[in-house]
Short mmCIF file of C-alpha atoms in Angstrom, two decimals:
data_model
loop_
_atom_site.label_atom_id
_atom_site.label_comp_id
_atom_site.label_asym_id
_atom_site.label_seq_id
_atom_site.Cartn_x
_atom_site.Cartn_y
_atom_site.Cartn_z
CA UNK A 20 -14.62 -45.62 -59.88
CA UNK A 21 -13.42 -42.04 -59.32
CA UNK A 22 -16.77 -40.77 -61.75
CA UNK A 23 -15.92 -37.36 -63.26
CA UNK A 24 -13.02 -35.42 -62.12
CA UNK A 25 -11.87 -31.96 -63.78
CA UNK A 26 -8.56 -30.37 -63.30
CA UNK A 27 -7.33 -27.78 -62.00
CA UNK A 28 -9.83 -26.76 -58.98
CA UNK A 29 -8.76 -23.26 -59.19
CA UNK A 30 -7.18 -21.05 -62.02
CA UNK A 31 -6.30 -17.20 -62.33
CA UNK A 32 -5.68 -15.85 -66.08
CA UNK A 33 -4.73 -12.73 -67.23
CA UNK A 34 -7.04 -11.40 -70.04
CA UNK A 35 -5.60 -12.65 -73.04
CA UNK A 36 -3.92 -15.95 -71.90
CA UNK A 37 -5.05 -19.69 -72.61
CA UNK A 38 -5.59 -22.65 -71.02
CA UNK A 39 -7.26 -26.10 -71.14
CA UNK A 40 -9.49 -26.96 -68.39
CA UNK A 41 -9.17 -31.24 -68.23
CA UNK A 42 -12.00 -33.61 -67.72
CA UNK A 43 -12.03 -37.17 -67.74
CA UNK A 44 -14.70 -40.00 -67.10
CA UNK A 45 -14.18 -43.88 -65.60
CA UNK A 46 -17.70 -44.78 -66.32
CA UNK A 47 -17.42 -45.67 -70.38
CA UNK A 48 -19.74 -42.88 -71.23
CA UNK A 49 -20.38 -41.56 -74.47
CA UNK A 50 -21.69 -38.54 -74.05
CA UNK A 51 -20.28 -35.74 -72.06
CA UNK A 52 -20.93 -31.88 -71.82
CA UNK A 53 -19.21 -29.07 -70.45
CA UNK A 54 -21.17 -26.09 -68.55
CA UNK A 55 -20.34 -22.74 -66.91
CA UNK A 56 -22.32 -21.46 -64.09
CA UNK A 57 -21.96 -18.00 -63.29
CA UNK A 58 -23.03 -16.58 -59.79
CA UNK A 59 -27.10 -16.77 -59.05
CA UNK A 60 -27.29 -18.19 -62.81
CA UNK A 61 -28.43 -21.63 -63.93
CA UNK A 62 -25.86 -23.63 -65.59
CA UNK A 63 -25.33 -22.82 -69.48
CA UNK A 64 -24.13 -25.58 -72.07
CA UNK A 65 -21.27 -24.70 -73.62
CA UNK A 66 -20.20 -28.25 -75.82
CA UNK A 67 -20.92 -31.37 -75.67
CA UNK A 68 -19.79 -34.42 -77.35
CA UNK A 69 -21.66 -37.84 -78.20
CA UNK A 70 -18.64 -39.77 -79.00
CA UNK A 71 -14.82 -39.82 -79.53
CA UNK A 72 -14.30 -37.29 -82.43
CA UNK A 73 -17.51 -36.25 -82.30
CA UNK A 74 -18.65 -32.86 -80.95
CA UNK A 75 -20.85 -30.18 -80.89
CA UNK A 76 -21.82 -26.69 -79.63
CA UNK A 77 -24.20 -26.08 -76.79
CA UNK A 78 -25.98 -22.35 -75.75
CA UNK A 79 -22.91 -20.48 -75.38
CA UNK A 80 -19.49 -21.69 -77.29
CA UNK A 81 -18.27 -18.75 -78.24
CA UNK A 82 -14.33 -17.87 -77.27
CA UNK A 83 -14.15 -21.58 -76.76
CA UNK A 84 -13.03 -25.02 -78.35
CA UNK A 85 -13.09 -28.81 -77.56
CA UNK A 86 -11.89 -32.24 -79.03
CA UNK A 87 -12.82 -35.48 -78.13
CA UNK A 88 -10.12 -37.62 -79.26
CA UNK A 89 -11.03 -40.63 -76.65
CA UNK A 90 -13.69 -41.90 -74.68
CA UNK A 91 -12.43 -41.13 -71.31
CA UNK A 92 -11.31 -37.46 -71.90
CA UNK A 93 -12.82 -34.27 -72.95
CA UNK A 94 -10.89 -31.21 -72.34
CA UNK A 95 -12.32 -27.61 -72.96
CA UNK A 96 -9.72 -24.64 -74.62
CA UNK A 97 -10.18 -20.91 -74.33
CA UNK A 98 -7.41 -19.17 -76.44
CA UNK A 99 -7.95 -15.63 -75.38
CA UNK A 100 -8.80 -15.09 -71.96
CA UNK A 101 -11.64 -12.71 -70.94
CA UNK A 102 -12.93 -11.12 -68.20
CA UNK A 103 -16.57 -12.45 -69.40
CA UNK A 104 -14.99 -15.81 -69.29
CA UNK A 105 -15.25 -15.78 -65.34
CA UNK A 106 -16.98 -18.77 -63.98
CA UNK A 107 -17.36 -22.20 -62.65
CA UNK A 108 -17.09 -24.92 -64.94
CA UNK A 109 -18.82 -27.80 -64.57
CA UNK A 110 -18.21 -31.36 -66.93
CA UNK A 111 -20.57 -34.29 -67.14
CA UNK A 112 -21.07 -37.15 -68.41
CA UNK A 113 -24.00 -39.87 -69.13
CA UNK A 114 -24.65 -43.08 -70.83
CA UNK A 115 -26.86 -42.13 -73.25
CA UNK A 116 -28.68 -38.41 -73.45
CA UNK A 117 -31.89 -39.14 -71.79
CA UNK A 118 -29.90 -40.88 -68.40
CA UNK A 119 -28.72 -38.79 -65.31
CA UNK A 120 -25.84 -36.68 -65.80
CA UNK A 121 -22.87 -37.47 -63.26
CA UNK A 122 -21.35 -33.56 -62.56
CA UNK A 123 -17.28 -33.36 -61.56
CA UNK A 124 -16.55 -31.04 -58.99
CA UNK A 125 -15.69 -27.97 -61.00
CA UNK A 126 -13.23 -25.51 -61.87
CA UNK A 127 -13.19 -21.97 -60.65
CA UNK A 128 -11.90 -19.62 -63.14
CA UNK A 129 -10.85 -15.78 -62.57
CA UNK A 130 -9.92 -13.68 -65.35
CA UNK A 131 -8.19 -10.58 -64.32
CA UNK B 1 -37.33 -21.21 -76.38
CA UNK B 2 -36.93 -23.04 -73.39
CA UNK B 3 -36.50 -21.21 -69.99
CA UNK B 4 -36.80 -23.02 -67.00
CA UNK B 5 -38.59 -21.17 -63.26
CA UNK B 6 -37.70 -21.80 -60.02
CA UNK B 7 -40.31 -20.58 -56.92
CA UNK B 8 -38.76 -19.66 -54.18
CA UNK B 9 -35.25 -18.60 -55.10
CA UNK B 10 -34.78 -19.00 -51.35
CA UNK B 11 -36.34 -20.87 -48.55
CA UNK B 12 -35.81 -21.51 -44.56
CA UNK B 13 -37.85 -24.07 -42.60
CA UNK B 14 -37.12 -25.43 -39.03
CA UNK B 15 -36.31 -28.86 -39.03
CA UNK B 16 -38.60 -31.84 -39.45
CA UNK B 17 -40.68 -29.60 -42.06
CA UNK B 18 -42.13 -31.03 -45.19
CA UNK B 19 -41.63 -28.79 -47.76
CA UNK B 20 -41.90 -28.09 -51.40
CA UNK B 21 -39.49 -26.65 -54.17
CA UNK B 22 -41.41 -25.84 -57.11
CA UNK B 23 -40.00 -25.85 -61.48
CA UNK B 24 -41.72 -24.61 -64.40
CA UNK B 25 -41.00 -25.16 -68.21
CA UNK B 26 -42.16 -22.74 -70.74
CA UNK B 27 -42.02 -25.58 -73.43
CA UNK B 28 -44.06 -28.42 -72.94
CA UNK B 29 -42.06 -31.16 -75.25
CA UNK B 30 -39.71 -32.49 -73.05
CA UNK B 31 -37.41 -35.46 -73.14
CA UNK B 32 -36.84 -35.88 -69.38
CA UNK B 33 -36.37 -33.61 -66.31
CA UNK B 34 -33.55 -33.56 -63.72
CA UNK B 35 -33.45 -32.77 -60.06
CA UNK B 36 -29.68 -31.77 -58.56
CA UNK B 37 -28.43 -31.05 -55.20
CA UNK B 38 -25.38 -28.74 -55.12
CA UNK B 39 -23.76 -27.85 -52.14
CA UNK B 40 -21.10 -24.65 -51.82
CA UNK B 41 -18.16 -24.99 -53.66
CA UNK B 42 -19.21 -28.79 -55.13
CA UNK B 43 -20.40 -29.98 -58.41
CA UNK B 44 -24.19 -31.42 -59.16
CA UNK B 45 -25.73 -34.45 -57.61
CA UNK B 46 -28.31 -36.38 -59.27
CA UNK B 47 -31.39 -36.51 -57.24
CA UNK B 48 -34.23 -37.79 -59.42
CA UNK B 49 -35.07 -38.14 -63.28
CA UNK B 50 -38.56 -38.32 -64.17
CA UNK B 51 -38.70 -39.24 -67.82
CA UNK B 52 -41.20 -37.71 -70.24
CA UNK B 53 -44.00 -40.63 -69.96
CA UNK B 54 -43.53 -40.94 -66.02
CA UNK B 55 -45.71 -38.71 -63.54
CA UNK B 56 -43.32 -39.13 -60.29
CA UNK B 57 -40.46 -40.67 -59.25
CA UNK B 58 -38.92 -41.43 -55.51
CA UNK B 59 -35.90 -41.82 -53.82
CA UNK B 60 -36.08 -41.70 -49.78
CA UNK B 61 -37.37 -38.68 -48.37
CA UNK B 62 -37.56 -37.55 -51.72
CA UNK B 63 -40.47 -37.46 -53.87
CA UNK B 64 -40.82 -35.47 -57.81
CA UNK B 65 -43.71 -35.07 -59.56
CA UNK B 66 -44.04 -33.57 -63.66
CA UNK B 67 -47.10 -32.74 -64.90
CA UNK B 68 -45.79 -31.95 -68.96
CA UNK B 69 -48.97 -30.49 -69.94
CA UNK B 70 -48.88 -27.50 -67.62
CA UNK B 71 -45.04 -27.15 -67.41
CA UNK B 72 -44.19 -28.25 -63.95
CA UNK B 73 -42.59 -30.55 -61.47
CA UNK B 74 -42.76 -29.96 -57.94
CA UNK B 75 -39.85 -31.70 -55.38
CA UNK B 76 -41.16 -32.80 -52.11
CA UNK B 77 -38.83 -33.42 -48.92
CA UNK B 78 -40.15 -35.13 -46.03
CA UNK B 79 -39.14 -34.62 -42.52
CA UNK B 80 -36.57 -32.00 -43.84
CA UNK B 81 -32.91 -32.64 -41.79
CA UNK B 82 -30.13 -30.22 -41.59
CA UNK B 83 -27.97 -31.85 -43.91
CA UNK B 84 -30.75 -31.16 -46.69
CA UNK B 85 -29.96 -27.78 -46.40
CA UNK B 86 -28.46 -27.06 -50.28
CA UNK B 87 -29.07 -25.39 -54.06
CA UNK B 88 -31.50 -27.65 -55.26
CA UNK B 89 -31.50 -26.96 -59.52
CA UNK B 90 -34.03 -28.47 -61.47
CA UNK B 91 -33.16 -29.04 -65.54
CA UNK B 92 -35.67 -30.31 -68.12
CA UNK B 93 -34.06 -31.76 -71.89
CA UNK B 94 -36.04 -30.44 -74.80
CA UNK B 95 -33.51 -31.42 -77.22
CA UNK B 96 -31.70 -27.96 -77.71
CA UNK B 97 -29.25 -27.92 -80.74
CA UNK B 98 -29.89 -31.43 -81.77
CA UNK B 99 -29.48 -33.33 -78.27
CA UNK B 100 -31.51 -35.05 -76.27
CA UNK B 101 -28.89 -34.65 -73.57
CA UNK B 102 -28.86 -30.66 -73.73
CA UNK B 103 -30.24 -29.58 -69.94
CA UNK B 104 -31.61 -26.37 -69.71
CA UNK B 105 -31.41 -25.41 -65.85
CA UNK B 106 -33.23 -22.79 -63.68
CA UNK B 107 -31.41 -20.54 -61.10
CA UNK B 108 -32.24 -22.71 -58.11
CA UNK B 109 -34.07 -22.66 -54.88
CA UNK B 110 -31.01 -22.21 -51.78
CA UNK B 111 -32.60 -24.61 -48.71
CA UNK B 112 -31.43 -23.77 -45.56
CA UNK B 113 -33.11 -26.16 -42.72
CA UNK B 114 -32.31 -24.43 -39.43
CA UNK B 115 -32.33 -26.74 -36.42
#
């Protein structure tokens, strides 16, 4: 099983561009959750999802989006780029909400 | 609201140490709590889940303790190595927005084992 994995590893924007950060999951979970972590900071929970076409928002969604149209993938959208948006993002997934999270490696996003 | 403490923010030991990386919860009703490793540039591993009705749980060299009523779980490493040397994040679910699975993390402690 290749667990979590998140595409790309790295990304430069320009303020005011968009993009789609991918995630996807060989484990049959059904819940997954995307983070950001920004430097010295715990991670923050953006979304999260419990289920194909279900999804929700976590601590800080704003200037984000999300669908969940299968159980495998869960990719996160930011329309208008912003310098705030700087960060690593982080995707997970678990079996069930109270069972470890398994992280993917992350994506490093710049906003310039 | 839940905000989760982690004592030191930074620690260095020689190696073959036993040492201890200390978490505290301001909110007491807890589903579970969550010890990661995360090394530079990587994503989170899994160390050890202690659910809410469990006092400890170990793994190896690795031993975590919660005590729910006075918001804390300590992470013990025994006979610390090099290789342990890592951002060690504890996160505790409380059941933010609805979720069980909603982790609330603390900054970290950075472990650097020298040897």
């Amino acid at each position: 099983n290749a667990g979590v994995t998140q595409t790309p590893k790295f990304r430069i924007l320009k303020i005011g561009q968009s993009m789609t950060l991918q995630c996807a999951q060989d484990m049959n979970h059904n819940y997954m959750y995307w983070y950001r972590q920004d430097p010295g900071m715990g991670l923050k929970l953006i979304y999260y999802s419990v289920g194909a076409g279900i999804t929700d928002k976590g601590e800080v969604p704003n200037g984000y989006n999300v669908s969940r149209s299968t159980t495998e993938d869960f990719p996160l959208r930011l329309e208008l780029a912003a310098p705030s948006q700087t960060s690593v993002y982080f995707c997970a997934s678990s079996t069930d909400p109270t069972d470890t999270q398994y992280f993917g490696p992350g994506t490093r996003l710049t906003v310039l | 609201k839940q905000e989760v403490t982690q004592i030191p923010a930074a620690l260095s030991v020689p190696e073959g140490e036993n040492l201890v990386l200390n978490c505290s919860f301001t909110d007491s009703a807890i589903y579970n709590l969550q010890w990661f490793r995360q090394d530079p540039g990587k994503g989170l591993t899994s160390l050890l889940l202690i659910q809410s009705s469990q006092r400890e749980q170990t793994s190896g060299r690795l031993n975590a303790s919660l005590d729910k009523s006075s918001g804390r779980s300590t992470l013990y490493i025994a006979a610390s190595q090099p290789g342990d040397s890592a951002t060690y994040l504890c996160a505790v679910s409380s059941g933010y927005g609805g979720s069980q699975g909603n982790l609330i993390f603390g900054k970290g402690t950075k472990l650097s084992v020298k040897p």
